[in-house]
Short mmCIF file of C-alpha atoms in Angstrom, two decimals:
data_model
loop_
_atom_site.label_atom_id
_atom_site.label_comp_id
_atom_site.label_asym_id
_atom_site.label_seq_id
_atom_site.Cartn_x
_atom_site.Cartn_y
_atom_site.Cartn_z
CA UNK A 17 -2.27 -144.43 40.09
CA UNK A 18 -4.62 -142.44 38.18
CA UNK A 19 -2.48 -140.03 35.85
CA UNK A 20 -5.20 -137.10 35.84
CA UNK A 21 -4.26 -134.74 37.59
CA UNK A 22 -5.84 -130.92 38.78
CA UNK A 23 -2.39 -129.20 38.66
CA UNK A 24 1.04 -130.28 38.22
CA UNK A 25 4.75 -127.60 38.38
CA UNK A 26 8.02 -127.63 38.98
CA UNK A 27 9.75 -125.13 40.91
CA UNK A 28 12.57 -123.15 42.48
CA UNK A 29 12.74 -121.77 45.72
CA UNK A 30 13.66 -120.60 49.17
CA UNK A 31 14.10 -122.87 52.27
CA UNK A 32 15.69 -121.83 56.12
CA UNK A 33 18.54 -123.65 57.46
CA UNK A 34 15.77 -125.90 58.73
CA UNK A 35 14.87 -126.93 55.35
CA UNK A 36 10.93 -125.11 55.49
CA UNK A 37 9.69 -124.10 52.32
CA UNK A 38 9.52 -120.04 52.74
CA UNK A 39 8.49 -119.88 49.28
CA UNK A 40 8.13 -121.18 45.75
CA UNK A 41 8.51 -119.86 42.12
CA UNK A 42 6.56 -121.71 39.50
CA UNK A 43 7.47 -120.29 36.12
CA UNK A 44 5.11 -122.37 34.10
CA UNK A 45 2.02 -123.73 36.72
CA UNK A 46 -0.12 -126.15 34.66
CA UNK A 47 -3.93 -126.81 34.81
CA UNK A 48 -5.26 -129.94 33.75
CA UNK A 49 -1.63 -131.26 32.47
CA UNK A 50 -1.46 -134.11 29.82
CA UNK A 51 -1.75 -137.61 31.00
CA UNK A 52 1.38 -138.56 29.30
CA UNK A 53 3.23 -135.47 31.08
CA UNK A 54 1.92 -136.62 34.66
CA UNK A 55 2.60 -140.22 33.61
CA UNK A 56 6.73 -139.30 32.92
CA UNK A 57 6.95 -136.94 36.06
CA UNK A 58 5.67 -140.06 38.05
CA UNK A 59 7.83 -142.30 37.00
CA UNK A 60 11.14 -139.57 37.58
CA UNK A 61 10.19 -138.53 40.33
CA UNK A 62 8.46 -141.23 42.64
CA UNK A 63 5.03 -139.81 42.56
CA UNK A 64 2.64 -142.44 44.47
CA UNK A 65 -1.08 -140.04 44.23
CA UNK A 66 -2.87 -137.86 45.69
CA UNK A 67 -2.05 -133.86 46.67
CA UNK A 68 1.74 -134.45 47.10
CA UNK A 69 4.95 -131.94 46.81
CA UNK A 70 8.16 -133.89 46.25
CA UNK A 71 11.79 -132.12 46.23
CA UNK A 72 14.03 -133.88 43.35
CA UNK A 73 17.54 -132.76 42.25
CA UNK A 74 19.44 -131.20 39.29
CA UNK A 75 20.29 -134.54 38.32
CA UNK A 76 16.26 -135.75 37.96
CA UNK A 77 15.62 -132.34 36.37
CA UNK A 78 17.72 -133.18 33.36
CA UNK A 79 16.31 -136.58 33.16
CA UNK A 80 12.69 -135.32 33.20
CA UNK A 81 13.79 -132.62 30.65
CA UNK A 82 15.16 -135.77 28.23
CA UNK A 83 11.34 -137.34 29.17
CA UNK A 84 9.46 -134.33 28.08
CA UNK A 85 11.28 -133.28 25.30
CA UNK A 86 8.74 -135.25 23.08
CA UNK A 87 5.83 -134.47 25.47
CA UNK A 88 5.76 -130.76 26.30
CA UNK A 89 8.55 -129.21 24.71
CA UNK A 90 7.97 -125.70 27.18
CA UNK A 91 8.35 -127.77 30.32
CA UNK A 92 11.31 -129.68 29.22
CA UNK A 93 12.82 -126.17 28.27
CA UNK A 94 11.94 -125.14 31.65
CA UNK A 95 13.40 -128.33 33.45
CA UNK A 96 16.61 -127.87 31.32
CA UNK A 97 16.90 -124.36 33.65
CA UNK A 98 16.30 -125.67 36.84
CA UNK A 99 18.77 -128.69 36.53
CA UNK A 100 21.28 -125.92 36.33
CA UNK A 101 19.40 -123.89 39.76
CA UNK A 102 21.94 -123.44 42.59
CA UNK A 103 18.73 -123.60 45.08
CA UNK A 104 16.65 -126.37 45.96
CA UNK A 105 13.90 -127.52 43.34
CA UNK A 106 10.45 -129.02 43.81
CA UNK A 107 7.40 -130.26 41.90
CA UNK A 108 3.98 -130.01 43.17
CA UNK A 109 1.30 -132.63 41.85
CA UNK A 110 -2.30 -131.98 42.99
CA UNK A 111 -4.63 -134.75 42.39
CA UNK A 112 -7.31 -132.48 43.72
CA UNK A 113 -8.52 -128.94 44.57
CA UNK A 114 -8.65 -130.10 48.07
CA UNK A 115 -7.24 -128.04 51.52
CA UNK A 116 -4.04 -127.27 51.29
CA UNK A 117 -0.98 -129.42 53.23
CA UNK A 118 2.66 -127.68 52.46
CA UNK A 119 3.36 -124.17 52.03
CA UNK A 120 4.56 -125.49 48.23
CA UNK A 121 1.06 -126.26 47.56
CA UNK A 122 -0.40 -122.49 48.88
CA UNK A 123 2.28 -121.22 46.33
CA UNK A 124 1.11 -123.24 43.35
CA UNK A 125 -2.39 -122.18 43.85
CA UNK A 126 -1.07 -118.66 44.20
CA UNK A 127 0.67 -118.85 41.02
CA UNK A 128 -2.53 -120.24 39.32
CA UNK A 129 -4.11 -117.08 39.99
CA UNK A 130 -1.48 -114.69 38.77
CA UNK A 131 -0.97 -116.93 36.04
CA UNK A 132 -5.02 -116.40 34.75
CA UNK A 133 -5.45 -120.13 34.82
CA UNK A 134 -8.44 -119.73 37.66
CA UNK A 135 -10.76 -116.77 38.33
CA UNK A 136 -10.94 -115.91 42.09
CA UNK A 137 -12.42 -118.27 44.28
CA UNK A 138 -12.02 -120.67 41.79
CA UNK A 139 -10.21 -123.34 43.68
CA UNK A 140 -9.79 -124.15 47.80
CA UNK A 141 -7.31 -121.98 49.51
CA UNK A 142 -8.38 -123.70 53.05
CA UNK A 143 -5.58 -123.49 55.29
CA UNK A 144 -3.28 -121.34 53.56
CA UNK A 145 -2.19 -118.62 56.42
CA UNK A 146 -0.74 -121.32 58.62
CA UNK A 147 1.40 -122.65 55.10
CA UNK A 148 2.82 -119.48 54.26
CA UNK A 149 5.45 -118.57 56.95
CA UNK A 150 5.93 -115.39 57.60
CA UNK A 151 9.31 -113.85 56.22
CA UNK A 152 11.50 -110.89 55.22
CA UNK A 153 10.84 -109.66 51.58
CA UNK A 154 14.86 -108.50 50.90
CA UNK A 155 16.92 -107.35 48.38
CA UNK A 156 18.05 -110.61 48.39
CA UNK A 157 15.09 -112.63 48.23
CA UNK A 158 12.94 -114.71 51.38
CA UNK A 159 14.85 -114.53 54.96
CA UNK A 160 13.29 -116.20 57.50
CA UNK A 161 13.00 -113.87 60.37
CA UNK A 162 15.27 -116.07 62.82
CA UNK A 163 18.11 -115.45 60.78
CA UNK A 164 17.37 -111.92 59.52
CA UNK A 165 19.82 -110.33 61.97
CA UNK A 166 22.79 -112.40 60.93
CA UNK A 167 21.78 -111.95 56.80
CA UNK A 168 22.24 -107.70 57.80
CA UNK A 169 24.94 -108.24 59.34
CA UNK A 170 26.65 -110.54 57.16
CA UNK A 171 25.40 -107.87 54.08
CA UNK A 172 27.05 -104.84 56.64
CA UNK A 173 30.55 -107.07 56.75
CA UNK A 174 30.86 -106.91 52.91
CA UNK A 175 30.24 -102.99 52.48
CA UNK A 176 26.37 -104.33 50.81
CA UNK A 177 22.85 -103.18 52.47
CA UNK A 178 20.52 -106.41 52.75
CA UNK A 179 16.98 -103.98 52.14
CA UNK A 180 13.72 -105.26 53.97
CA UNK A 181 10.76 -104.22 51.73
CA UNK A 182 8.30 -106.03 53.95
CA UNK A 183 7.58 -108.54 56.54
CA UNK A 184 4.93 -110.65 55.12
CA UNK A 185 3.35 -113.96 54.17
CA UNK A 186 2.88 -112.65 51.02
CA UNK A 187 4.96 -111.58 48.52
CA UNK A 188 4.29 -108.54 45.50
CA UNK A 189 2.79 -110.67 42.63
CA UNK A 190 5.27 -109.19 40.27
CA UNK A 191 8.09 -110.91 41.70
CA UNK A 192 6.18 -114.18 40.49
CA UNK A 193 4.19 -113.20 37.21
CA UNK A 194 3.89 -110.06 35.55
CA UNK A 195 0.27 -110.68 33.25
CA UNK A 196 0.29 -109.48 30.08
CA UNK A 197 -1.22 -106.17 28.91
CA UNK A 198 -1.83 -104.69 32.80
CA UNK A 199 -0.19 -101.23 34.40
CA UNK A 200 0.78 -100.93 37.68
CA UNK A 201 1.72 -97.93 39.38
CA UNK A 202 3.40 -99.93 42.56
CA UNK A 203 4.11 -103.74 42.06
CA UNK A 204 4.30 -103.39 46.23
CA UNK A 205 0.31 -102.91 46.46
CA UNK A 206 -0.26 -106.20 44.37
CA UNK A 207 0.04 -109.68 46.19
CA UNK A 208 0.80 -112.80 44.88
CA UNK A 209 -2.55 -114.62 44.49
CA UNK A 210 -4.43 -111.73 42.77
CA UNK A 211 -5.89 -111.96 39.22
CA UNK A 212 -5.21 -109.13 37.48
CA UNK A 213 -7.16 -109.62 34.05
CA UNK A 214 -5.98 -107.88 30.65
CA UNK A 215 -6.57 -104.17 30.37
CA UNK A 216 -6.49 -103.37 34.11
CA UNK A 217 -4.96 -100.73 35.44
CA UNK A 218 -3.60 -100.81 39.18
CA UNK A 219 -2.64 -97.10 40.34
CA UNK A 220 -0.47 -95.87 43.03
CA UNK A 221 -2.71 -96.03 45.86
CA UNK A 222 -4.38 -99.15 44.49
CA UNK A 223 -4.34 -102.19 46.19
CA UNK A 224 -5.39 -105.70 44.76
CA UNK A 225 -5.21 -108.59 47.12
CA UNK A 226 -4.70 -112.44 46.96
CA UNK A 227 -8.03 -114.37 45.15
CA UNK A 228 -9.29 -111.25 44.11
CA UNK A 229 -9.28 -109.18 41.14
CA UNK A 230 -9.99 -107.62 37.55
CA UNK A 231 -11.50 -108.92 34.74
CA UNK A 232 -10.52 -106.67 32.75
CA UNK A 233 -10.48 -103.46 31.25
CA UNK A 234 -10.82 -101.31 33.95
CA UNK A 235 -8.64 -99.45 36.31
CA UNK A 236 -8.60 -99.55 40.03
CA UNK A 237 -7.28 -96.57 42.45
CA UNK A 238 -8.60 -98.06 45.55
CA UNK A 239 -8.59 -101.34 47.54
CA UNK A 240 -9.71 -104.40 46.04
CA UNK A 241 -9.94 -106.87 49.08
CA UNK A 242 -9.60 -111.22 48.92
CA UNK A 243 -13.07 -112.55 47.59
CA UNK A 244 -13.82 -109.54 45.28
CA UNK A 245 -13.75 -109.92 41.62
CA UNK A 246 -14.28 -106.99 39.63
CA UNK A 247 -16.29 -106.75 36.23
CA UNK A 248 -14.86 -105.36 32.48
CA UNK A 249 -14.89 -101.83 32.46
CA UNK A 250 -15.31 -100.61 35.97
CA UNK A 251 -13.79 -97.68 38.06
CA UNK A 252 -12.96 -98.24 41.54
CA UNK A 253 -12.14 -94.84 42.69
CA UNK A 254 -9.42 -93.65 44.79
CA UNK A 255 -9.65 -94.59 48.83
CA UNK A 256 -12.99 -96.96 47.74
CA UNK A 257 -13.07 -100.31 49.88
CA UNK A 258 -14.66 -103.27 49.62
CA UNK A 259 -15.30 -106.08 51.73
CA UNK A 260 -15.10 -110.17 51.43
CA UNK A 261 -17.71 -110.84 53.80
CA UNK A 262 -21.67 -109.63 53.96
CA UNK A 263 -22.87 -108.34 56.81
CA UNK A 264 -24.87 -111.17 58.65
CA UNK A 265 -23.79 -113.86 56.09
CA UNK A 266 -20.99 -116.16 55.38
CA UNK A 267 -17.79 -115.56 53.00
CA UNK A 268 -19.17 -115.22 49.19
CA UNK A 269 -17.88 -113.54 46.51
CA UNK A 270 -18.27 -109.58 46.26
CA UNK A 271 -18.63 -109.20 42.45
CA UNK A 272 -18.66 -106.10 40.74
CA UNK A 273 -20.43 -106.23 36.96
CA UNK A 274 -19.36 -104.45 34.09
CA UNK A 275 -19.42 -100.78 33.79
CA UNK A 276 -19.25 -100.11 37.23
CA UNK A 277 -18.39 -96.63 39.06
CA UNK A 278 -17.50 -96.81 42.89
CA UNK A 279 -16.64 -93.34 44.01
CA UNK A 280 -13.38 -92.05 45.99
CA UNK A 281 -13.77 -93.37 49.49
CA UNK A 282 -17.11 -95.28 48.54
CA UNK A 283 -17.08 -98.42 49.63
CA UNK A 284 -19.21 -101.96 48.91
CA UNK A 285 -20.58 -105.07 51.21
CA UNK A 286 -22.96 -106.26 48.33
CA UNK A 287 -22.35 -107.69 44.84
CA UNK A 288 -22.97 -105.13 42.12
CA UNK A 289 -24.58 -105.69 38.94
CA UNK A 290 -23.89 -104.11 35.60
CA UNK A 291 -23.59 -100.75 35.32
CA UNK A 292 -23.91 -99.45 39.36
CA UNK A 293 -22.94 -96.22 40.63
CA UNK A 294 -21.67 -95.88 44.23
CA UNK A 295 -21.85 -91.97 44.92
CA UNK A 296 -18.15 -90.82 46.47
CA UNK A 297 -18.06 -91.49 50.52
CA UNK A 298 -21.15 -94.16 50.49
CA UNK A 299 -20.42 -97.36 52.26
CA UNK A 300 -22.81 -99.53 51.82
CA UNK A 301 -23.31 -102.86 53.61
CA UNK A 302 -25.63 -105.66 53.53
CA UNK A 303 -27.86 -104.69 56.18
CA UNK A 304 -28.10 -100.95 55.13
CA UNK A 305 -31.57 -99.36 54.80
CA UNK A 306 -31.85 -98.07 51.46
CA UNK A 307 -34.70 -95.63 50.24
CA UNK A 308 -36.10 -97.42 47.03
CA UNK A 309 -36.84 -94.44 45.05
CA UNK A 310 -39.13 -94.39 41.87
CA UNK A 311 -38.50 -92.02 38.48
CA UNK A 312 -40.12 -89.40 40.33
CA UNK A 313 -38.40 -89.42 43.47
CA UNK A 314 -41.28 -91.16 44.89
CA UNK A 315 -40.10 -93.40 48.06
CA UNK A 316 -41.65 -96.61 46.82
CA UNK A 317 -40.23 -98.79 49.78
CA UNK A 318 -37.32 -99.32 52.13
CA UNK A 319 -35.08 -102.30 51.71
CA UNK A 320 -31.47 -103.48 52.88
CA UNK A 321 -29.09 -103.06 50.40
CA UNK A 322 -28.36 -107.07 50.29
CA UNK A 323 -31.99 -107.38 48.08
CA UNK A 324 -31.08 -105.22 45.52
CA UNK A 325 -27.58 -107.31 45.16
CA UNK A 326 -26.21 -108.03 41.56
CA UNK A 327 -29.82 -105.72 40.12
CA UNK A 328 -28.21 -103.70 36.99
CA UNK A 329 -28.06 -99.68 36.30
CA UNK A 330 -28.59 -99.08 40.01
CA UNK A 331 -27.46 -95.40 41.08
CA UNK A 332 -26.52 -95.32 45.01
CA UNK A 333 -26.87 -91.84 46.82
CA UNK A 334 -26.93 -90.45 50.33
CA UNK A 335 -29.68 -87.42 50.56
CA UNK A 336 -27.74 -84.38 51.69
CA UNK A 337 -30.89 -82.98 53.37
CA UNK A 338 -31.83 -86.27 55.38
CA UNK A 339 -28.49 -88.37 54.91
CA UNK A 340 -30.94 -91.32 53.86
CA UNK A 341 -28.83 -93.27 51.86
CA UNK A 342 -31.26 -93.62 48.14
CA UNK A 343 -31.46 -96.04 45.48
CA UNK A 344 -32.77 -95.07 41.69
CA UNK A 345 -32.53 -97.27 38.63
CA UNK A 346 -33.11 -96.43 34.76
CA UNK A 347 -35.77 -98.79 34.99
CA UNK A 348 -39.01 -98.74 36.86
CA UNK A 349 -38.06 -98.65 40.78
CA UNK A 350 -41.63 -100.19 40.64
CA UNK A 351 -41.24 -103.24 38.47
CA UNK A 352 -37.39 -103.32 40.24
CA UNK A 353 -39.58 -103.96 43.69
CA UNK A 354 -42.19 -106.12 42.38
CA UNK A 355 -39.38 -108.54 41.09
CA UNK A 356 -37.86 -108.32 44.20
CA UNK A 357 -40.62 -109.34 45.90
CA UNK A 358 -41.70 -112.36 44.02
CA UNK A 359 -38.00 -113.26 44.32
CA UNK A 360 -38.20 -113.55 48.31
#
């Protein structure tokens, strides 16, 4: 058994009577763990290869802890805590970023994206909606929905309110992780599974989801949607939205560069290079005609907005007279179309 391994943690969490995994918390996911570490879970816990989550008790935690002590003195600290957990415990080994097979392998990846230790789309998340059941987000933690009823009315019995923040397969990323040096207004807009890099700051109506995110400074008052990653320094205004897919393509990244404005209710199905400016109320897709506009207001050409994707200090208009929606750079719209060209 090879002892490199993608990703290796050790968790607590939730199951249903059934024993289903409704969910997982990994307080210290690992990327690329030691060989020696991998080596010592192994032996503990029975680990054969390959992408594999295995449940172990309180009694193996402590052992592992003795193992590691020597190894990697924060995970032994952290397996010294869970061989005291009062819920069931389980450590996830991935031998690969491959598709994902248990709902504790959707959580660890999730974690690894909170955590900072992978940049969206980073790493496979194929399969993950039918892995992460969908549950009751309560006062009290994950209820699975068959026995929701009973957990009210058990709460009701006792003089307590069981609350219901959501009904979800996803749960607020704070819950899990809370990244260091980020604001954010309301930790209920901000899934588990979103990168939120240092600097950022989330307001009230803003809305980051899973395998998307901030680099870093910047600060977001509208919706940043799965596949988007946003550059250092940009301003997504409030009610902006931006899409995962381009229009007539496949899935890819929507990327916004640094120093990026995207007005209030603007919205983006292209990447954006450095420095763009989305005018407030443009949406702008990959198939939009676009007025290429020279430093004269000259109409040099019209393009779809998918071949000026990722082009730098790009300012994006609609004409109030015509409602054409116009393009105009700080450099030459010319040279801008002549590249363009000899690119296609």
């Amino acid at each position: 058994m090879s002892t490199s391994l993608y990703s290796i943690a050790f968790g607590v969490g939730t199951q249903n009577r059934q024993g289903n995994w409704l969910e997982v918390f990994y307080a210290l996911p690992l990327l690329n763990p030691a060989s020696e570490l991998v080596a010592k879970a192994a032996e503990k816990l029975g680990y054969q290869g390959g992408n594999q989550a295995i449940a172990f008790t309180t009694t193996q935690a402590a052992d592992l802890a003795e193992a590691l002590k020597g190894v990697d003195a924060a995970q032994a600290a952290l397996l010294t805590r869970l061989a005291e957990s009062h819920n069931p415990l389980v450590a996830t080994f991935l031998a690969e970023d491959a598709a994902l097979t248990s709902t504790p392998e959707a959580y660890l990846k999730l974690h690894l994206l909170s955590h900072r230790l992978v940049k969206p789309h980073g790493l496979s998340l194929a399969g993950i909606f039918p892995l992460l059941p969908n549950v009751a987000w309560t006062s009290q933690g994950a209820v699975d929905l068959a026995e929701l009823a009973e957990r009210q009315l058990e709460a009701r019995l006792k003089g307590k309110l069981l609350e219901v923040f959501s009904v979800d397969k996803f749960p607020k990323m704070t819950d899990y992780v809370v990244p260091a040096g980020v604001r954010i207004a309301d930790s209920a807009r901000v899934r588990l599974g979103a990168y939120i890099g240092e600097g950022t700051t989330v307001m009230h109506e803003g809305f980051v989801n899973f395998n998307g995110g901030t680099e870093g400074p910047g600060m977001i008052e509208g919706r940043v949607s799965a596949g988007v990653f946003v550059g250092k320094g940009s301003d997504l205004g409030g009610g902006c939205s931006t899409m995962g897919t381009l229009s007539g393509g496949g899935n890819i990244i929507i990327s916004v560069g640094e120093g990026c404005l995207i007005g209030a209710n603007a919205g983006i199905g292209i990447p954006l290079g450095d420095r763009n400016t989305v005018e407030a109320g443009l949406y702008i897709t990959a198939g939009t005609k676009v007025n290429l506009l020279d430093e004269g207001n000259a109409l040099v050409k019209v393009v779809k907005a998918r071949d000026l994707a990722g082009q730098p200090d790009l300012l994006f208009r609609r004409n109030s007279l015509t409602g054409a929606v116009e393009c105009k750079t700080h450099k030459s719209a010319i040279e801008l179309n002549e590249a363009l060209h000899a690119h296609n």
